[in-house]
mmCIF file of C-alpha atoms in Angstrom:
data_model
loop_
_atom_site.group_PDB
_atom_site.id
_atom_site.type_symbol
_atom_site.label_atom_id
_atom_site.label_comp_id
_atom_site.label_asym_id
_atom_site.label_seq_id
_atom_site.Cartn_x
_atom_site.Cartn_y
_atom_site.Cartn_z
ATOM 1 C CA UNK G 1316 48.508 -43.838 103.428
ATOM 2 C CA UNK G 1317 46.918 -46.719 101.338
ATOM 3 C CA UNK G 1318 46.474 -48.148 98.146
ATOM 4 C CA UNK G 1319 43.247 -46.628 96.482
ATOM 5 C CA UNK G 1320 43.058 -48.469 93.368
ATOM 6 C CA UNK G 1321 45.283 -50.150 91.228
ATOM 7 C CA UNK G 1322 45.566 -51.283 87.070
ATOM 8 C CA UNK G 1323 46.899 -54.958 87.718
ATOM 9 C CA UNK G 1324 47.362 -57.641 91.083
ATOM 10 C CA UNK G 1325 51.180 -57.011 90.309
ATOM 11 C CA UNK G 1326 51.226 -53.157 90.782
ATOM 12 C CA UNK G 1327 48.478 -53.567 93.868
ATOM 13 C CA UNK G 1328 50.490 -55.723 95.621
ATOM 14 C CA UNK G 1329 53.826 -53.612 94.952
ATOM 15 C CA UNK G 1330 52.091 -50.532 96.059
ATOM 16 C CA UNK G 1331 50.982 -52.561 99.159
ATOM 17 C CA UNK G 1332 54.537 -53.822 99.860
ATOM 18 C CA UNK G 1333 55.842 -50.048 99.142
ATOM 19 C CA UNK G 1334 53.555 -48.665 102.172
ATOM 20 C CA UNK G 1335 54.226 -51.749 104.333
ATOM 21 C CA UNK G 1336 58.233 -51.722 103.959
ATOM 22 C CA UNK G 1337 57.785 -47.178 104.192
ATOM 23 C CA UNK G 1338 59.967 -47.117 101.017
ATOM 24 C CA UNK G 1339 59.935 -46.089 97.404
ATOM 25 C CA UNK G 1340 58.893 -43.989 95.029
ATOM 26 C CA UNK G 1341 55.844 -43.266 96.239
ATOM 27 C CA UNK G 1342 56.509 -42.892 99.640
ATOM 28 C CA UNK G 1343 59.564 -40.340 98.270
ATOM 29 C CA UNK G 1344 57.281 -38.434 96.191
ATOM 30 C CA UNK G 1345 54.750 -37.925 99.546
ATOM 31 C CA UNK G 1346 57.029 -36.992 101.322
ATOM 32 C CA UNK G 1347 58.436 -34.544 99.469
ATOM 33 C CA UNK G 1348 55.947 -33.482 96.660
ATOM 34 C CA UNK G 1349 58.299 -34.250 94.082
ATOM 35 C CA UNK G 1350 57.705 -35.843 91.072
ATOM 36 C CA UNK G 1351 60.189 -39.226 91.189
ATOM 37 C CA UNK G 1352 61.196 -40.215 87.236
ATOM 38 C CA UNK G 1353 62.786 -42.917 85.316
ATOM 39 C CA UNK G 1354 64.159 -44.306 88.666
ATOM 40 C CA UNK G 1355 65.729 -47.343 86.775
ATOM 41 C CA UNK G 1356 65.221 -50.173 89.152
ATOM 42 C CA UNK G 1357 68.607 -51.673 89.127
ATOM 43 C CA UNK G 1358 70.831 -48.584 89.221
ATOM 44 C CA UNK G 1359 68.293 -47.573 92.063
ATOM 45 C CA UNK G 1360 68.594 -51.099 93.978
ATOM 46 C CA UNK G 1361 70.223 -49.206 97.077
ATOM 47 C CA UNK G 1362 68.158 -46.243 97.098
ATOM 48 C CA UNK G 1363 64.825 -48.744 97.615
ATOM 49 C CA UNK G 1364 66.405 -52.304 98.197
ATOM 50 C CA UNK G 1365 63.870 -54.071 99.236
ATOM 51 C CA UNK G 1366 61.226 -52.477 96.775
ATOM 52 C CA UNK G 1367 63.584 -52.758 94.042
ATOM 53 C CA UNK G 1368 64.212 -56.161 94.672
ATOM 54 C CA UNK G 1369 60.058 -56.664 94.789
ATOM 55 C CA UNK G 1370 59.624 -54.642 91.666
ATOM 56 C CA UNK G 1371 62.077 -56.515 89.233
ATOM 57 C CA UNK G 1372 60.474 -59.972 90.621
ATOM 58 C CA UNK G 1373 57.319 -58.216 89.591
ATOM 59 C CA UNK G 1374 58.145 -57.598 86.488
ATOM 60 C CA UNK G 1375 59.066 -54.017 86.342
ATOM 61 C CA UNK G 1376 62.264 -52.325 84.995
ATOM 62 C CA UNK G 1377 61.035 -48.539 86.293
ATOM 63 C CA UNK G 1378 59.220 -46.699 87.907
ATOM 64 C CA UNK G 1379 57.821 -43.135 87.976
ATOM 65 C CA UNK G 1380 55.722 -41.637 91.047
ATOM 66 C CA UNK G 1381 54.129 -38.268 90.495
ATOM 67 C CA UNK G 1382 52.480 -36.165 93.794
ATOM 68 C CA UNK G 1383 48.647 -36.070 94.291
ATOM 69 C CA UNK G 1384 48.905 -32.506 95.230
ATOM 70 C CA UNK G 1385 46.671 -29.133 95.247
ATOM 71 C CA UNK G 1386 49.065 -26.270 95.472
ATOM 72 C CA UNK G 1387 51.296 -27.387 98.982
ATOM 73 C CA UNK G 1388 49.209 -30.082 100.112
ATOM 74 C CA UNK G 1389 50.199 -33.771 99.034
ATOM 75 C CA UNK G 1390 47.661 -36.286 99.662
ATOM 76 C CA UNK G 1391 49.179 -39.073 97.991
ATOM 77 C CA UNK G 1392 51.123 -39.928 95.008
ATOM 78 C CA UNK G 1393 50.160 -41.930 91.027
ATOM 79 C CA UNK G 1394 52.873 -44.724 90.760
ATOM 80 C CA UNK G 1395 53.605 -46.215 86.970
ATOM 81 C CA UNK G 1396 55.411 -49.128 86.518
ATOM 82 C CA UNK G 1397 57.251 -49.809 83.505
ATOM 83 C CA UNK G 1398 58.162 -53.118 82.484
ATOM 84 C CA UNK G 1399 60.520 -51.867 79.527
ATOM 85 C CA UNK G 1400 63.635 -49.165 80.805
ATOM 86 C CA UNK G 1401 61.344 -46.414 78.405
ATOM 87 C CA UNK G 1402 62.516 -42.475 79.594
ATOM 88 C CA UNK G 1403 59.488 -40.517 80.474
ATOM 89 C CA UNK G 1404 59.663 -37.553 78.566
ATOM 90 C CA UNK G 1405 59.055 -33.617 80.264
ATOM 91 C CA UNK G 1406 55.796 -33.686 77.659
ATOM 92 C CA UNK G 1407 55.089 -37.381 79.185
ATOM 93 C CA UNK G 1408 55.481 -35.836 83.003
ATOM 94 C CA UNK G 1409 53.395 -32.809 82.616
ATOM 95 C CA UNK G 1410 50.885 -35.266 81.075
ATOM 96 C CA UNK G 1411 51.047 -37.672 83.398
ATOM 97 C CA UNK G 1412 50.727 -34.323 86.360
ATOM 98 C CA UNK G 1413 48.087 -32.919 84.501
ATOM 99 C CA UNK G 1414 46.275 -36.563 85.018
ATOM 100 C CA UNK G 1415 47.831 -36.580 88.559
ATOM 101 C CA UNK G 1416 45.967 -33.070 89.577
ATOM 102 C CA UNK G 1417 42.930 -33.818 87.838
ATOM 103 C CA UNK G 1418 42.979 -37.281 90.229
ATOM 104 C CA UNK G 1419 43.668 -35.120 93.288
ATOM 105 C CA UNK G 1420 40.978 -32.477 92.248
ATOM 106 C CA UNK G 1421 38.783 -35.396 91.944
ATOM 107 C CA UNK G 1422 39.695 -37.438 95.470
ATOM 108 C CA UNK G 1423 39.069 -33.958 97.596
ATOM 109 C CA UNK G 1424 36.150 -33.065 95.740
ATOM 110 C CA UNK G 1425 34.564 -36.495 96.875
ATOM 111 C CA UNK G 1426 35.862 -35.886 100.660
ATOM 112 C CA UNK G 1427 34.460 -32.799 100.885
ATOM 113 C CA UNK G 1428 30.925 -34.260 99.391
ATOM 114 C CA UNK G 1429 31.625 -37.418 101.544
ATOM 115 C CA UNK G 1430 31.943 -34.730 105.140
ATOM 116 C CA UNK G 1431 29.216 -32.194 103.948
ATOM 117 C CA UNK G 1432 26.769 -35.579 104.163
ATOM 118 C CA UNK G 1433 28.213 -36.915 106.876
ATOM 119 C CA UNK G 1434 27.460 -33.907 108.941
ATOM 120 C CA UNK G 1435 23.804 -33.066 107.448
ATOM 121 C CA UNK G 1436 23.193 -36.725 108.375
ATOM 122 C CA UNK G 1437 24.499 -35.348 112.703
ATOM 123 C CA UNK G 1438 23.101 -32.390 112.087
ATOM 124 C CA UNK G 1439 19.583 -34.076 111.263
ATOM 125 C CA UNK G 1440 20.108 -36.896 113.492
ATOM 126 C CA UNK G 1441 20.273 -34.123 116.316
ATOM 127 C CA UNK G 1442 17.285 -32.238 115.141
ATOM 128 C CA UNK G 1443 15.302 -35.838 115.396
ATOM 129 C CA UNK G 1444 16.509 -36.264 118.766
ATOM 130 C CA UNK G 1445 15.617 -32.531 120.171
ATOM 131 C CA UNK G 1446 11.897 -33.533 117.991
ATOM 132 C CA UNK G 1447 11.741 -37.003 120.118
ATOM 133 C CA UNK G 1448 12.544 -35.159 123.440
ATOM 134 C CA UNK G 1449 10.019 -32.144 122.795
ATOM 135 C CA UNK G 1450 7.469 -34.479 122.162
ATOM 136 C CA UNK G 1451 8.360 -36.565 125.274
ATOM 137 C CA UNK G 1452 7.962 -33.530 127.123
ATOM 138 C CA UNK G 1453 4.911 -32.648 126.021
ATOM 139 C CA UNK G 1454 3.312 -35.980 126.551
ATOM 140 C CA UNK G 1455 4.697 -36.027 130.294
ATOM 141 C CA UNK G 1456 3.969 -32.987 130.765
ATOM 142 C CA UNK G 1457 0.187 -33.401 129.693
ATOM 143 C CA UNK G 1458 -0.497 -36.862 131.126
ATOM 144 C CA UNK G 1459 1.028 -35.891 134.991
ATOM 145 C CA UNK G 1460 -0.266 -32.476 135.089
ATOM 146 C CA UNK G 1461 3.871 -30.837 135.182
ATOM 147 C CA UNK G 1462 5.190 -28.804 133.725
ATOM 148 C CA UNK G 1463 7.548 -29.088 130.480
ATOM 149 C CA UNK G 1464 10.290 -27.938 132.670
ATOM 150 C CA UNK G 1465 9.339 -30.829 135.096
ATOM 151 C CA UNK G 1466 8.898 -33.497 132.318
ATOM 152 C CA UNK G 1467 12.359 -32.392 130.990
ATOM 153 C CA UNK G 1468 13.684 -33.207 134.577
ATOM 154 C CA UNK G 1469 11.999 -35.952 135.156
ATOM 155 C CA UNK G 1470 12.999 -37.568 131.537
ATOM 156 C CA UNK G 1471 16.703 -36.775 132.423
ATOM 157 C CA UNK G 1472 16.621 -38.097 135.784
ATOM 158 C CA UNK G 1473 15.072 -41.350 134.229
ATOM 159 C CA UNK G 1474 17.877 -41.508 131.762
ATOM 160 C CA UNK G 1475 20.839 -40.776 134.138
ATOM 161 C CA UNK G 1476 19.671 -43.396 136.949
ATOM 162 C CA UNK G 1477 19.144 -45.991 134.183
ATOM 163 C CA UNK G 1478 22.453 -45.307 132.325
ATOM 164 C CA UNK G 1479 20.339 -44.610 129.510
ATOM 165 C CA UNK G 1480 20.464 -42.031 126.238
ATOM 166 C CA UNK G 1481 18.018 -38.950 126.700
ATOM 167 C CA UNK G 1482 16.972 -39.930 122.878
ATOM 168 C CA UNK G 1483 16.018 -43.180 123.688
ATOM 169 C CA UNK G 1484 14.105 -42.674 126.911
ATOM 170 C CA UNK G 1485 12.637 -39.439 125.367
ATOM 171 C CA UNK G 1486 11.688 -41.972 122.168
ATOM 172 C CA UNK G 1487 10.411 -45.141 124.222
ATOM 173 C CA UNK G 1488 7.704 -42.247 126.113
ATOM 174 C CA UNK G 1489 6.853 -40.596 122.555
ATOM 175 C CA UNK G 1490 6.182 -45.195 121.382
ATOM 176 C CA UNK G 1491 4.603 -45.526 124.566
ATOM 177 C CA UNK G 1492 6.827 -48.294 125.533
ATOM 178 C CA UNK G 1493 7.261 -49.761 129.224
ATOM 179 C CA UNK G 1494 8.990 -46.727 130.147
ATOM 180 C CA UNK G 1495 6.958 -44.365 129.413
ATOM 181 C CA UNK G 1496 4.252 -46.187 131.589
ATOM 182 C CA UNK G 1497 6.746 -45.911 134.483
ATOM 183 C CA UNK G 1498 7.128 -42.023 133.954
ATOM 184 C CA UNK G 1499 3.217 -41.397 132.825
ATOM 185 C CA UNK G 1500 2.544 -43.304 135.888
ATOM 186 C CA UNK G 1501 4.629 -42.035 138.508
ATOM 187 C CA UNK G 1502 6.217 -45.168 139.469
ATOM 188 C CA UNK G 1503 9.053 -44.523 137.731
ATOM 189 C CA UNK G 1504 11.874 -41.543 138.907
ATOM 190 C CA UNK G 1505 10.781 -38.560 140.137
ATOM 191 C CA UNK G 1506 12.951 -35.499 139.242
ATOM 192 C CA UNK G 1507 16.560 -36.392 141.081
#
């Protein structure tokens, strides 16, 4: 768990301490996927000791945590810290739940946008690569009279006894770099 975002440096650093010290509200309501209300710091001093402690020097009198949650899966939880002793009301937790789920809805949405790009970038990363090595191939293949089969060999075997990436080997022939004048040349490796 960490702190994703906070309203003031008081509450950030509270939430902070809360994950360091594994205790409080927060931490309950993860754990459990319950909503945690009008925990009055002081009558709840041995429940969360140190956080309580950290809380009134803070500033705050209570403190609510409600689940980030999509149906049985809790992914974090929405602390509010009250500086007066106000009582959350059951119209003032649904509220604040509805706000919670909408959050939650919001946070996975954004992880599964943030994976789907992540893997089109692999996935077209990859398709560069196999591009780079075809063409590698072909220019082998074509400038020592092989075949692609051979070139494909002969590219590996390059890579291997140089500790090198097939991409990179494949791309340095395709630039016509130094190494591809050792394998269009035939005094580079010959297919180990």
């Amino acid at each position: 768990m960490h702190a994703a975002a906070a309203s003031t440096e008081n509450a950030r650093l509270l939430e902070l301490f809360e994950l360091q010290t594994d205790a409080g509200p927060c931490i309950d309501s993860c754990r459990t996927g319950a909503a945690v209300v009008n925990a009055d710091l002081t009558t709840n001093a041995a429940r969360w000791p140190r956080f309580a402690e950290a809380a009134q020097a803070s500033g705050f009198l209570a403190v609510h945590a409600l689940p980030l949650r999509l149906r049985e899966s809790v992914i974090g939880a929405l602390n509010l810290f009250a500086a007066d002793s106000r009582i959350l009301t059951e119209d003032d937790v649904r509220v604040g739940q509805a706000l919670a789920d909408v959050a939650t809805m919001s946070i996975l949405s954004q992880r599964g946008i943030h994976q789907a790009e992540l893997l089109a970038g692999q996935l077209q990363n990859a398709l560069n690569s196999r591009i780079t090595i075809e063409q590698a191939k072909g220019v082998l293949a074509e400038r020592r009279h092989i075949s692609v089969d051979e070139a494909f060999t002969l590219l590996r075997s390059h890579a291997r006894n140089h500790n090198l990436r097939l991409s990179d080997v494949a791309r340095d022939v395709a630039e016509g770099s130094a190494t591809a004048a050792e394998l269009l040349h035939g005094t580079g490796d010959r297919g180990r």
